[in-house]
PDB file of C-alpha atoms in Angstrom:
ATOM      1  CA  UNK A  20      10.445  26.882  -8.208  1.00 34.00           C
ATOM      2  CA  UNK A  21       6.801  25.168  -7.383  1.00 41.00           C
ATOM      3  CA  UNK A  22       6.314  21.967  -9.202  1.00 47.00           C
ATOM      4  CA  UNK A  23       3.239  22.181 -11.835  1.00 48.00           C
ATOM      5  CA  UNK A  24       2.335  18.545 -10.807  1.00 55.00           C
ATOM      6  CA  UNK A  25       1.888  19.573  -7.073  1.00 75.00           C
ATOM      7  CA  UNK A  26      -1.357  21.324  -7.805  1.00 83.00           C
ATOM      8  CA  UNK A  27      -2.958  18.222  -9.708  1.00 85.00           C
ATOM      9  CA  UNK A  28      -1.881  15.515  -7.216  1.00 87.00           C
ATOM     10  CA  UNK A  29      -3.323  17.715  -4.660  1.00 87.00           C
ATOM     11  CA  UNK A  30      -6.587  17.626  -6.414  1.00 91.00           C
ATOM     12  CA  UNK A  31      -6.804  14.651  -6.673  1.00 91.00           C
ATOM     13  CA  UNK A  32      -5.923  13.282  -3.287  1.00 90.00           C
ATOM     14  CA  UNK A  33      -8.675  15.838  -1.591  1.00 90.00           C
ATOM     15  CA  UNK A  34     -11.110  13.956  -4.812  1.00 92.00           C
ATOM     16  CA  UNK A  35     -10.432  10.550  -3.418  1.00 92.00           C
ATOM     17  CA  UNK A  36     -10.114  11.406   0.282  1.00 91.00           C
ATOM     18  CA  UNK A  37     -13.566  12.958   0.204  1.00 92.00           C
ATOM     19  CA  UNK A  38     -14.581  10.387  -1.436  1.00 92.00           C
ATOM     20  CA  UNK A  39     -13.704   8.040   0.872  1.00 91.00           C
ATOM     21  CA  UNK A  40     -14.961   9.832   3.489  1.00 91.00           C
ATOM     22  CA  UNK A  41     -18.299   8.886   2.396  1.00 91.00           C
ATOM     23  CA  UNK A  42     -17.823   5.485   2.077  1.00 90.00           C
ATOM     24  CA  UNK A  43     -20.265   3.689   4.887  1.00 89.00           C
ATOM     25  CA  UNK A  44     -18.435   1.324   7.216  1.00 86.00           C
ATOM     26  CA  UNK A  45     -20.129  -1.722   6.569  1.00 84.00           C
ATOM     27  CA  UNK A  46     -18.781  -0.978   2.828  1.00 85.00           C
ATOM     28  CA  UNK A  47     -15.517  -1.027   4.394  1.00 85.00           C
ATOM     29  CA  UNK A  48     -15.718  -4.323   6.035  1.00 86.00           C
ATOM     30  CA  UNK A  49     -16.813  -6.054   2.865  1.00 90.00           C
ATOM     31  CA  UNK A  50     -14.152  -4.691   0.512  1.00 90.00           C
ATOM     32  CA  UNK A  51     -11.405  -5.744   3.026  1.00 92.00           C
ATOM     33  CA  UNK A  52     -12.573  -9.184   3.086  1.00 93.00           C
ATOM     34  CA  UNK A  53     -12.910  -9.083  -1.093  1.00 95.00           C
ATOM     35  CA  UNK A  54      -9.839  -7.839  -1.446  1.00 95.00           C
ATOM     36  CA  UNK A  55      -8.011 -10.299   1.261  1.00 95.00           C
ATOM     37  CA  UNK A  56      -9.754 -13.085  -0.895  1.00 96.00           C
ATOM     38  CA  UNK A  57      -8.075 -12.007  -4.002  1.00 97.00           C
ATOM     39  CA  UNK A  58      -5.130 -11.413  -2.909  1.00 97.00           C
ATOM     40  CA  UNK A  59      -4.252 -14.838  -0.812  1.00 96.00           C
ATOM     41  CA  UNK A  60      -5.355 -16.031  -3.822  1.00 97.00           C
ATOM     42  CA  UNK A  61      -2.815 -14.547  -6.264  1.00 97.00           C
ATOM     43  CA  UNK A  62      -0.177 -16.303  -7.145  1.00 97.00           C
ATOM     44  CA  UNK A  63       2.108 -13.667  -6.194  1.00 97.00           C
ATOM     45  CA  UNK A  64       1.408 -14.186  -2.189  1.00 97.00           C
ATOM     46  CA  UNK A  65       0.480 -17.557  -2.329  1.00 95.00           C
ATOM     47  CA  UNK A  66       3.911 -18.159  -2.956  1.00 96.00           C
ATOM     48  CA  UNK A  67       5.923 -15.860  -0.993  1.00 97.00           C
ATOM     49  CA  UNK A  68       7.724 -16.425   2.151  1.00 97.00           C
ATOM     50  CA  UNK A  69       7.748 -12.791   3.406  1.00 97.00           C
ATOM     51  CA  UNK A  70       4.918 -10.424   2.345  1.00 98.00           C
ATOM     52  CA  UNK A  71       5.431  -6.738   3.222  1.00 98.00           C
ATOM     53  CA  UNK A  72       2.285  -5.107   3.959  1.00 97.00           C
ATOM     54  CA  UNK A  73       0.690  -2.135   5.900  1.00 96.00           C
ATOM     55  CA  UNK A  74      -2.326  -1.701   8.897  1.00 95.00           C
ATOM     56  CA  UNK A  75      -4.792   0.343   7.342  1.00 92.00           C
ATOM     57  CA  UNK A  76      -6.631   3.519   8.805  1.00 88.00           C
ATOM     58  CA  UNK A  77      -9.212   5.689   8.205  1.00 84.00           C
ATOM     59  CA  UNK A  78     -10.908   4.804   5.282  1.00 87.00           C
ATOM     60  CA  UNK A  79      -8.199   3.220   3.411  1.00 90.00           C
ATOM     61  CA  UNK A  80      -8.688  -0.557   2.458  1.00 90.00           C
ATOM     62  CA  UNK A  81      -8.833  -2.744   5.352  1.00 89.00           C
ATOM     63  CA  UNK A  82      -6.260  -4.914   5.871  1.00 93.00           C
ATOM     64  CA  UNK A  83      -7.303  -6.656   8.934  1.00 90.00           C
ATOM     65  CA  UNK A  84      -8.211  -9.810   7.781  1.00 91.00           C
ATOM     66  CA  UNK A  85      -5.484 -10.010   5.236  1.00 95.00           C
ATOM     67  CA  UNK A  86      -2.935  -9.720   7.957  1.00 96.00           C
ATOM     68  CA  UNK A  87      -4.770 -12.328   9.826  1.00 93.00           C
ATOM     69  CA  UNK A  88      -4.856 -15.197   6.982  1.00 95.00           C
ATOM     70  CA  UNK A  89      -1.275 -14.442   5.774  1.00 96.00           C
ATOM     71  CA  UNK A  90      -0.549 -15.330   9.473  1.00 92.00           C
ATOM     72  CA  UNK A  91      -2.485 -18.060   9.548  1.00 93.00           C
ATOM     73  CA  UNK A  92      -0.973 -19.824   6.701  1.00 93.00           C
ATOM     74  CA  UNK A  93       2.837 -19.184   8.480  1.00 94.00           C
ATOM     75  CA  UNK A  94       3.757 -16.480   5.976  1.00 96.00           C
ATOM     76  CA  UNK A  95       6.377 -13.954   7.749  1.00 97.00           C
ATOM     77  CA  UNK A  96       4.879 -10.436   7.607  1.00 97.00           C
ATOM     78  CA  UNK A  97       6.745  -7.553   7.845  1.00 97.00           C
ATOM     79  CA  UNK A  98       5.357  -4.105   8.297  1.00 97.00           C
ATOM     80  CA  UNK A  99       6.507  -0.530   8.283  1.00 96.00           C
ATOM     81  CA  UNK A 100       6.963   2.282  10.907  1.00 95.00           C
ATOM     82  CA  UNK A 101       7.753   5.329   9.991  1.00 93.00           C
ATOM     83  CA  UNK A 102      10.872   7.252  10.952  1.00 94.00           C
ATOM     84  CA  UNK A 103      11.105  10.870  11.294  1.00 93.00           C
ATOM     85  CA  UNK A 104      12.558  11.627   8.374  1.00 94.00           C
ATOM     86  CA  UNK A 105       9.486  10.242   6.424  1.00 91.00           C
ATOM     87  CA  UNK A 106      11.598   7.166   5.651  1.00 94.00           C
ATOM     88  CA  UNK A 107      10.394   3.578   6.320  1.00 96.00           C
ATOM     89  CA  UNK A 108      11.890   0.662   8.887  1.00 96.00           C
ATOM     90  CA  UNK A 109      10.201  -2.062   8.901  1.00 97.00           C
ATOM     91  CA  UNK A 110       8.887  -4.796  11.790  1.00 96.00           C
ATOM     92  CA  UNK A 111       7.720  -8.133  12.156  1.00 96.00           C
ATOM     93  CA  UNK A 112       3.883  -8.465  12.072  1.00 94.00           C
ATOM     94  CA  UNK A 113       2.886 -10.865  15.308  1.00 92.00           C
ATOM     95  CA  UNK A 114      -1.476  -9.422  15.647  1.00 88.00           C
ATOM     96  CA  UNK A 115      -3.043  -6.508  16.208  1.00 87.00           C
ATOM     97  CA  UNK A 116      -2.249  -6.553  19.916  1.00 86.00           C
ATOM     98  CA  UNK A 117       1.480  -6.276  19.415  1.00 88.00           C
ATOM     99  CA  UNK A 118       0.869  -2.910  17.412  1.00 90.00           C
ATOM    100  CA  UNK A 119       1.838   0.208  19.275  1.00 88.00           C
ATOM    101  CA  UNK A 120       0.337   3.773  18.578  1.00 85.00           C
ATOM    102  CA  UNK A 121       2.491   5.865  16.547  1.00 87.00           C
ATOM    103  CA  UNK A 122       2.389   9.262  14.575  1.00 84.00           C
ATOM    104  CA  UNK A 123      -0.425  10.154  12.353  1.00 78.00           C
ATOM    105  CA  UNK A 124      -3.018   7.454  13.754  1.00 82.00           C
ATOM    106  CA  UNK A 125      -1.120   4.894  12.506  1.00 87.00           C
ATOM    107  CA  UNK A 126      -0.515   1.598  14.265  1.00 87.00           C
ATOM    108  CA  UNK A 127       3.550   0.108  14.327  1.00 91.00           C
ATOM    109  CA  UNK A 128       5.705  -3.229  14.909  1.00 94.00           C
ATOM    110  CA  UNK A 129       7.612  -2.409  17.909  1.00 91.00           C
ATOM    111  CA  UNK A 130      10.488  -4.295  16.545  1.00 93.00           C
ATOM    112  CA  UNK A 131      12.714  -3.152  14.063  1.00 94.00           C
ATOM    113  CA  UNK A 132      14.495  -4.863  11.480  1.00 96.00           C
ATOM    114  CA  UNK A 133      15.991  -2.054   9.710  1.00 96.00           C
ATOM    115  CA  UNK A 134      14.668  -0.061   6.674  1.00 96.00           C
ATOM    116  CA  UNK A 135      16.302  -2.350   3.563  1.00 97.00           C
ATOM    117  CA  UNK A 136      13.816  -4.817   4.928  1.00 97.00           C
ATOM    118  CA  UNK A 137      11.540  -4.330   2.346  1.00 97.00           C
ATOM    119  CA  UNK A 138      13.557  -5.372   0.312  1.00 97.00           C
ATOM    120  CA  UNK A 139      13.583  -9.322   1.563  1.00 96.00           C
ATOM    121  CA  UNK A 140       9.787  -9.431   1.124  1.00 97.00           C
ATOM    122  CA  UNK A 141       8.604 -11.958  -1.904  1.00 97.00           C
ATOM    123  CA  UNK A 142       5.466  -9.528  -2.268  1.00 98.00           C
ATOM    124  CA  UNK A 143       4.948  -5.677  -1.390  1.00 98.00           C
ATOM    125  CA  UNK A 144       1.454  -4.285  -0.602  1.00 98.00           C
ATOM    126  CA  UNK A 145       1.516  -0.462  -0.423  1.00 97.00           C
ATOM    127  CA  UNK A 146      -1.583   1.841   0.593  1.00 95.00           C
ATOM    128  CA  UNK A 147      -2.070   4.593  -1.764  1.00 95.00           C
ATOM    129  CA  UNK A 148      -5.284   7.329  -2.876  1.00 95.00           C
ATOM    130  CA  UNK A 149      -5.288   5.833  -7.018  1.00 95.00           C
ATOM    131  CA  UNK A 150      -3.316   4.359  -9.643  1.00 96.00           C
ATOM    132  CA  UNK A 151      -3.045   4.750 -13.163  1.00 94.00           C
ATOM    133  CA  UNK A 152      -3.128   2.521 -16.416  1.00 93.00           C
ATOM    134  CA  UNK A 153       0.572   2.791 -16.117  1.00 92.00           C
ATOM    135  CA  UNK A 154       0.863   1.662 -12.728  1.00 94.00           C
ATOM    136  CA  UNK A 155       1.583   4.989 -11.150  1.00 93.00           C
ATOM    137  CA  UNK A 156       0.449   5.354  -7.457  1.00 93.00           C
ATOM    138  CA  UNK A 157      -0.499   8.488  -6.050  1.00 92.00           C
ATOM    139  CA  UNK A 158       0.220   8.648  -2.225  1.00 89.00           C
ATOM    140  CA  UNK A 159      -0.796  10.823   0.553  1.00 86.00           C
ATOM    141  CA  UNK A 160       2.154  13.481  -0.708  1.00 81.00           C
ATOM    142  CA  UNK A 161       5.276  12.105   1.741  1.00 84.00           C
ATOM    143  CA  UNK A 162       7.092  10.306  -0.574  1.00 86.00           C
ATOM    144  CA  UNK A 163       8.025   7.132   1.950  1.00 91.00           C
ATOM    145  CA  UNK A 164       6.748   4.396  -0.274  1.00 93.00           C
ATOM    146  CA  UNK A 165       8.679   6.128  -2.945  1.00 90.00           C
ATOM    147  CA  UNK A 166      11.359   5.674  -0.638  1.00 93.00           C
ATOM    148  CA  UNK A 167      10.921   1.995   0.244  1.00 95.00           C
ATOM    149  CA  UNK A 168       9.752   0.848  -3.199  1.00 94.00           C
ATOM    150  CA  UNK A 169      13.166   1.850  -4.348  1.00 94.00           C
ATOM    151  CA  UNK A 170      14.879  -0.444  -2.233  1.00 96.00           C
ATOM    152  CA  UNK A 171      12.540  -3.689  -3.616  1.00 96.00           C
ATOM    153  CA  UNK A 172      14.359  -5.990  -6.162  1.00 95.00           C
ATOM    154  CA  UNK A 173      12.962  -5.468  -9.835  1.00 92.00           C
ATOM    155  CA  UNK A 174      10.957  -7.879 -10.724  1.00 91.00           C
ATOM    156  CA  UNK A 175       9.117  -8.076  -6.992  1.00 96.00           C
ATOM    157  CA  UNK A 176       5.552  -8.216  -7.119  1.00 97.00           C
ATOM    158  CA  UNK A 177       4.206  -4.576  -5.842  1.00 97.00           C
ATOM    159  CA  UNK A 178       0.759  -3.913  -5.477  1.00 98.00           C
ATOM    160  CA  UNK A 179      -1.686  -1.488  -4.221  1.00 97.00           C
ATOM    161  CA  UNK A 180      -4.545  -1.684  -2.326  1.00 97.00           C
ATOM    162  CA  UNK A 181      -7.577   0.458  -3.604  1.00 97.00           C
ATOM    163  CA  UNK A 182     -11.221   0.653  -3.963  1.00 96.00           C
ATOM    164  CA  UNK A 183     -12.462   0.053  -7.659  1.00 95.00           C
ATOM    165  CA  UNK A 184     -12.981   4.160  -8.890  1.00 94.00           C
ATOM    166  CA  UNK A 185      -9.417   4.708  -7.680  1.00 96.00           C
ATOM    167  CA  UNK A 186      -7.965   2.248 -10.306  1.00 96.00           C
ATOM    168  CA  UNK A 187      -7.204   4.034 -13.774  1.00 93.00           C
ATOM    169  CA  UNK A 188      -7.172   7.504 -12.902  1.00 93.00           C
ATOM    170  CA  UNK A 189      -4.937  10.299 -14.607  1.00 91.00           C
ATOM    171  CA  UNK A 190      -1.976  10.231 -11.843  1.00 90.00           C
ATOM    172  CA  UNK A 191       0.286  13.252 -12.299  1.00 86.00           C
ATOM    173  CA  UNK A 192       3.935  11.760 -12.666  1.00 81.00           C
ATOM    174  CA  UNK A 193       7.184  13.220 -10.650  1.00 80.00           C
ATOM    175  CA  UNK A 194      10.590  11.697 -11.030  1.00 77.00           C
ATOM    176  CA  UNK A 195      10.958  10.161  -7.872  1.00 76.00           C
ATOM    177  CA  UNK A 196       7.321   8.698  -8.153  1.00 78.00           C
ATOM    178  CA  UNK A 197       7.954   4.782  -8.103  1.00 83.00           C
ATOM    179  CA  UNK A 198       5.035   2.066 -10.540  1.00 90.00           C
ATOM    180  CA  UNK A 199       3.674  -0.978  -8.629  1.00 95.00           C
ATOM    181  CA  UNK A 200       3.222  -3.780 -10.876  1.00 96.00           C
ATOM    182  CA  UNK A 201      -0.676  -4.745  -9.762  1.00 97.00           C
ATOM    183  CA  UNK A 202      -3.622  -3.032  -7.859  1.00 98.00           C
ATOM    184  CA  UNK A 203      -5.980  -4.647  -5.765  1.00 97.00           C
ATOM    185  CA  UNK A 204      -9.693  -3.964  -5.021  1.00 97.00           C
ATOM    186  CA  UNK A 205     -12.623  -6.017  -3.806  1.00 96.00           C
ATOM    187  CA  UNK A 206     -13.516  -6.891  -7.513  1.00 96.00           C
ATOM    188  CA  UNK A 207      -9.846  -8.401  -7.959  1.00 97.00           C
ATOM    189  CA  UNK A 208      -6.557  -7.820  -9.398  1.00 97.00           C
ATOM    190  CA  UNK A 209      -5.688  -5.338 -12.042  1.00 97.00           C
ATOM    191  CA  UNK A 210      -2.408  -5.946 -13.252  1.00 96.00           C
ATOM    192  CA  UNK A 211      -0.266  -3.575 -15.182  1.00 94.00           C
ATOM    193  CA  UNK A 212       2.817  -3.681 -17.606  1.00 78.00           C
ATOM    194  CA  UNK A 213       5.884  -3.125 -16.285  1.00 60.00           C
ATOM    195  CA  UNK A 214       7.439  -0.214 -18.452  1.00 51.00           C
ATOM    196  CA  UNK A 215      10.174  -0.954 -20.902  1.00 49.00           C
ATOM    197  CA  UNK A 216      13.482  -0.939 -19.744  1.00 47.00           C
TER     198      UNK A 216
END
C-alpha cells in the first residue's frame, strides 16, 4: 500500500531543490555567513558544550564558517556519517581537512563515536529542503535525521538550517517524521512551539 503523503513530499522536495538550483553562489556565501551569525548568537549554542551539526553540499546552507567559529570558541563538534543502513554515527569535527569523501558527495569525520552520539550534543543542527509552522522538517526522503533526532533528549534545542522561502511551507506529515524546535536562515531564527505533550 503506497503512502498518499509520498506524492506531496516528493513535490515538494523537486520545488525546493530546483529552486535551489538557481540560487547564484555568491548568494550562497552570504546566507552561510548570516546564518552562522545568528546562530553563534543564539542562546541555544552559545551555551552548549557539544553542538551536533552537518557539512553542507550542493546548494544547501553553508555551514563552513559556522563549523569554523564553533571551533574557534572551543565548542566540541560532532558530525554525522552515514552508515549503510541510512542510519547515522557520528564523529568529532577537527576542519575541513580531516573530512574524508564519502557516499552521496558528502564529506565525513573519520572517527567514530557511535550513533547515540547525538544524543550528548547541547544543540542539534539538521539540514533539511523546508519546515512548517509546526516545526515539521521535510528531508531529502531517507529518513536518517528521523532516525537520529529520535535518539536527542526532549527538550534539546533542534534546529534547521534553511533559506527564508523554505520556512512555513505546508510539510506533508508521516509518523516517523520527527519536529525541530527552531529554523535558521540568513534573516535569523524562527522558533516554533513544541507540540503538547
Amino acid at each position: 500500500m503506497s503512502d498518499p503523503q509520498l506524492p506531496a513530499k516528493t513535490a515538494l522536495r523537486d520545488q525546493v531543490l530546483a529552486a535551489r538550483r538557481r540560487r547564484p553562489l555568491v548568494e550562497l556565501g552570504e546566507a552561510s555567513r548570516a546564518t552562522a551569525e545568528h546562530l553563534l548568537a543564539a542562546p541555544e549554542v552559545r551555551r552548549a558544550a557539544t553542538v551536533a551539526a552537518y557539512v553542507s553540499i550542493g546548494g544547501e546552507p553553508g555551514t563552513s564558517h559556522l563549523l569554523d567559529a564553533l571551533a574557534a570558541t572551543g565548542t566540541r563538534v560532532v558530525l554525522p556519517r552515514l552508515l549503510p543502513d541510512g542510519d547515522l554515527d557520528w564523529g568529532t569535527w577537527r576542519g575541513s581537512a580531516a573530512l574524508a569523501p564519502a557516499r552521496l558527495g558528502l564529506l565525513e569525520p573519520e572517527d567514530s563515536l557511535g550513533v547515540d552520539a547525538v544524543a550528548s550534543a547541547d544543540a542539534v543542527l539538521v539540514p533539511g529542503l523546508a519546515v512548517s509552522g509546526a516545526g515539521l522538517r521535510l528531508g531529502r526522503g531517507g529518513g536518517s535525521y528521523d532516525r537520529a533526532l529520535a535518539r536527542v533528549p526532549v527538550g534539546t534545542w533542534t534546529c534547521v538550517l534553511l533559506f527564508e522561502d523554505e520556512v512555513g511551507r505546508d510539510v506533508p506529515a508521516e509518523p516517523h517524521d520527527r519536529p525541530v524546535l527552531a529554523a535558521a536562515t540568513p534573516a535569523g531564527i524562527t522558533r516554533f512551539r513544541p507540540a503538547p505533550a
